Coordinates of C-alpha atoms in Angstrom, one line a residue:
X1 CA 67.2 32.4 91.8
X2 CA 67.6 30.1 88.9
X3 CA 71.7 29.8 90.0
X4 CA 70.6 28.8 93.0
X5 CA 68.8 25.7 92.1
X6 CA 71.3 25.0 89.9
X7 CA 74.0 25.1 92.8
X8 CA 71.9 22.8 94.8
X9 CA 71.1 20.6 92.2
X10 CA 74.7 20.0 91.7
X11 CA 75.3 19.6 95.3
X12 CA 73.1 17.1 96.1
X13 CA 74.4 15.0 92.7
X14 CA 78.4 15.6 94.3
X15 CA 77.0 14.4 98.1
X16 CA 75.1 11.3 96.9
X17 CA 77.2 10.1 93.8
X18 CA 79.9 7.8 96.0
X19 CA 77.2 7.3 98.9
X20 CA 75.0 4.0 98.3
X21 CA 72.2 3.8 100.8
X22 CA 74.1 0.7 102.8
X23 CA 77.2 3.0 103.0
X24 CA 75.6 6.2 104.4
X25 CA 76.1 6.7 108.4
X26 CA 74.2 9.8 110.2
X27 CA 77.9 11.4 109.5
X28 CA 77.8 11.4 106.1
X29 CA 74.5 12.6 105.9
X30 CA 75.2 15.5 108.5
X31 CA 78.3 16.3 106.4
X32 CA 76.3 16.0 102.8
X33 CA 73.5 18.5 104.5
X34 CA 76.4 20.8 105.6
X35 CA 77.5 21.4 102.1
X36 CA 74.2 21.6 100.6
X37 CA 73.6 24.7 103.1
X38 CA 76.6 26.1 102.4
X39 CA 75.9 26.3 98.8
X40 CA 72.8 27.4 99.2
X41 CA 74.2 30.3 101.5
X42 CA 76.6 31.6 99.3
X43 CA 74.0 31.3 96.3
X44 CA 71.5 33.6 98.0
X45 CA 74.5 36.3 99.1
X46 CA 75.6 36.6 95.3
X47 CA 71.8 36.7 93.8
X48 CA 71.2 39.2 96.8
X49 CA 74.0 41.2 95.8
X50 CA 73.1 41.2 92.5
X51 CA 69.8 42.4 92.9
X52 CA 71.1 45.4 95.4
X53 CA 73.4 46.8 92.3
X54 CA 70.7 46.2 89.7
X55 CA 68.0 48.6 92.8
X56 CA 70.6 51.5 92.8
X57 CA 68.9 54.1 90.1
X58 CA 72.1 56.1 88.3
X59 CA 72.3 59.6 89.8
X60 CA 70.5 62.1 87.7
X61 CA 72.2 64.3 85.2
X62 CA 73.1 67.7 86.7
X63 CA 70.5 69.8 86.0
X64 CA 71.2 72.6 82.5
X65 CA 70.2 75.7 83.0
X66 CA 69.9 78.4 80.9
X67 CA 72.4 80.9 81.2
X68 CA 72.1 84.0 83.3
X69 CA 71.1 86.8 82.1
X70 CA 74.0 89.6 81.3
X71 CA 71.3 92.4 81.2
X72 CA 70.9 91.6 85.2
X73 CA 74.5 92.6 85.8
X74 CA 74.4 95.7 88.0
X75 CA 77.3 98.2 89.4
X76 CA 76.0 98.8 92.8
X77 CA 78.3 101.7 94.7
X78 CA 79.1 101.2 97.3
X79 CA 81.8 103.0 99.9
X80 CA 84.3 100.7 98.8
X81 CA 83.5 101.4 95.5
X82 CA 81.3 99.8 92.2
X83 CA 80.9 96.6 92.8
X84 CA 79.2 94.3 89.7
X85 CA 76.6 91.8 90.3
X86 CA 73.4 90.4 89.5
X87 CA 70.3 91.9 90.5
X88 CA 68.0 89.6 92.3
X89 CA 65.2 91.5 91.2
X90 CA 66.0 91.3 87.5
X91 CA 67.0 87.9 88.0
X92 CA 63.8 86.3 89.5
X93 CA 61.7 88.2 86.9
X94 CA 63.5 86.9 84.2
X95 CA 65.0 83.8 84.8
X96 CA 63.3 80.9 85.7
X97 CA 65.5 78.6 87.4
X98 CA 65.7 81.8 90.3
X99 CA 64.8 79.0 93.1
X100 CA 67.9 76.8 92.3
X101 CA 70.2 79.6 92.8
X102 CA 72.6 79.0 95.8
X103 CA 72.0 81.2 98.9
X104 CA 75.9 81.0 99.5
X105 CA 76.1 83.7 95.7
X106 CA 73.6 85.9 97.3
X107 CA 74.9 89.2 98.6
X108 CA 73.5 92.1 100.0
X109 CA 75.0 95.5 99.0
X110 CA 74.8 98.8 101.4
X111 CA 75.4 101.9 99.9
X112 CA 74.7 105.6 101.5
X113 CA 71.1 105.5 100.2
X114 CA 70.2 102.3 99.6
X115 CA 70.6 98.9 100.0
X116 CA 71.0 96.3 97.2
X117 CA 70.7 92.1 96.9
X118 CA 72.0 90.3 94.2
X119 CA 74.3 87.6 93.4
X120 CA 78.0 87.5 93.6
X121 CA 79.4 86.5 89.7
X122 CA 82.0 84.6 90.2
X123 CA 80.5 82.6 92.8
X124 CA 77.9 81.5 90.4
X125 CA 80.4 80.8 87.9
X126 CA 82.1 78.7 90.6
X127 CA 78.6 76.7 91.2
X128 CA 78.4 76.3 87.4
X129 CA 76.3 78.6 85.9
X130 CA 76.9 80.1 83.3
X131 CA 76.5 84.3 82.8
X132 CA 75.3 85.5 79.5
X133 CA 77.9 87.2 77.4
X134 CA 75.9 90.1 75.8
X135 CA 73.8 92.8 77.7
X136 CA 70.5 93.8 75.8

């Protein structure tokens, strides 16, 4: 705000400095209000500019979790085979951040018997968490 009064200020001393009273015709005055607008115009776009960047908040930093549990890793077998994962059930008793765990990891396991949900590894890997490297 302050640059724009100063903009103006120094306008209006440009416009009238070679203009005696006698001299001035409704042109000239036209003409010297033209550039005072103009100034004034381009004042307010740079101080509104300036206070949008100064209203964007920095993103927050990522969020740090804890990492995963290793003692949740389960073979489930399957038909196919064992196939290693977390256990959802281990995991939301034990590790707190359970909600922020992306629905795209979670997998559910059929074997003869039984059916299993957990989450795939590497996918959480992939989404940045990090697995424990140690089993209890």
């Amino acid at each position: 705000m302050k640059n724009m009064i100063i903009a103006g200020a120094t306008a209006l001393s440009l416009a009238f400095a070679g203009v005696t009273p006698a001299q001035a015709d409704e042109r000239d005055i036209a003409r010297i209000l033209a550039g005072i607008a103009a100034v004034a115009i381009i004042a307010k776009v740079i101080d509104d500019r300036r206070d949008r960047r100064a209203a964007v908040p920095a993103p927050p930093p990522p969020p740090r979790y804890d990492p995963l549990r290793a003692d949740c890793i389960v073979d489930v077998p399957t038909r196919r085979g064992d196939v290693r994962v977390l256990g959802s059930r281990c995991l939301q008793n034990n590790y707190r951040h359970f909600a922020a765990l992306p629905q795209a990891c979670q997998v559910e396991l059929r074997g003869r018997h039984h059916r299993r949900s957990g989450y795939d590894i590497g996918c959480l890997r992939n989404a940045g968490f990090e697995i424990g490297r140690y089993r209890h």
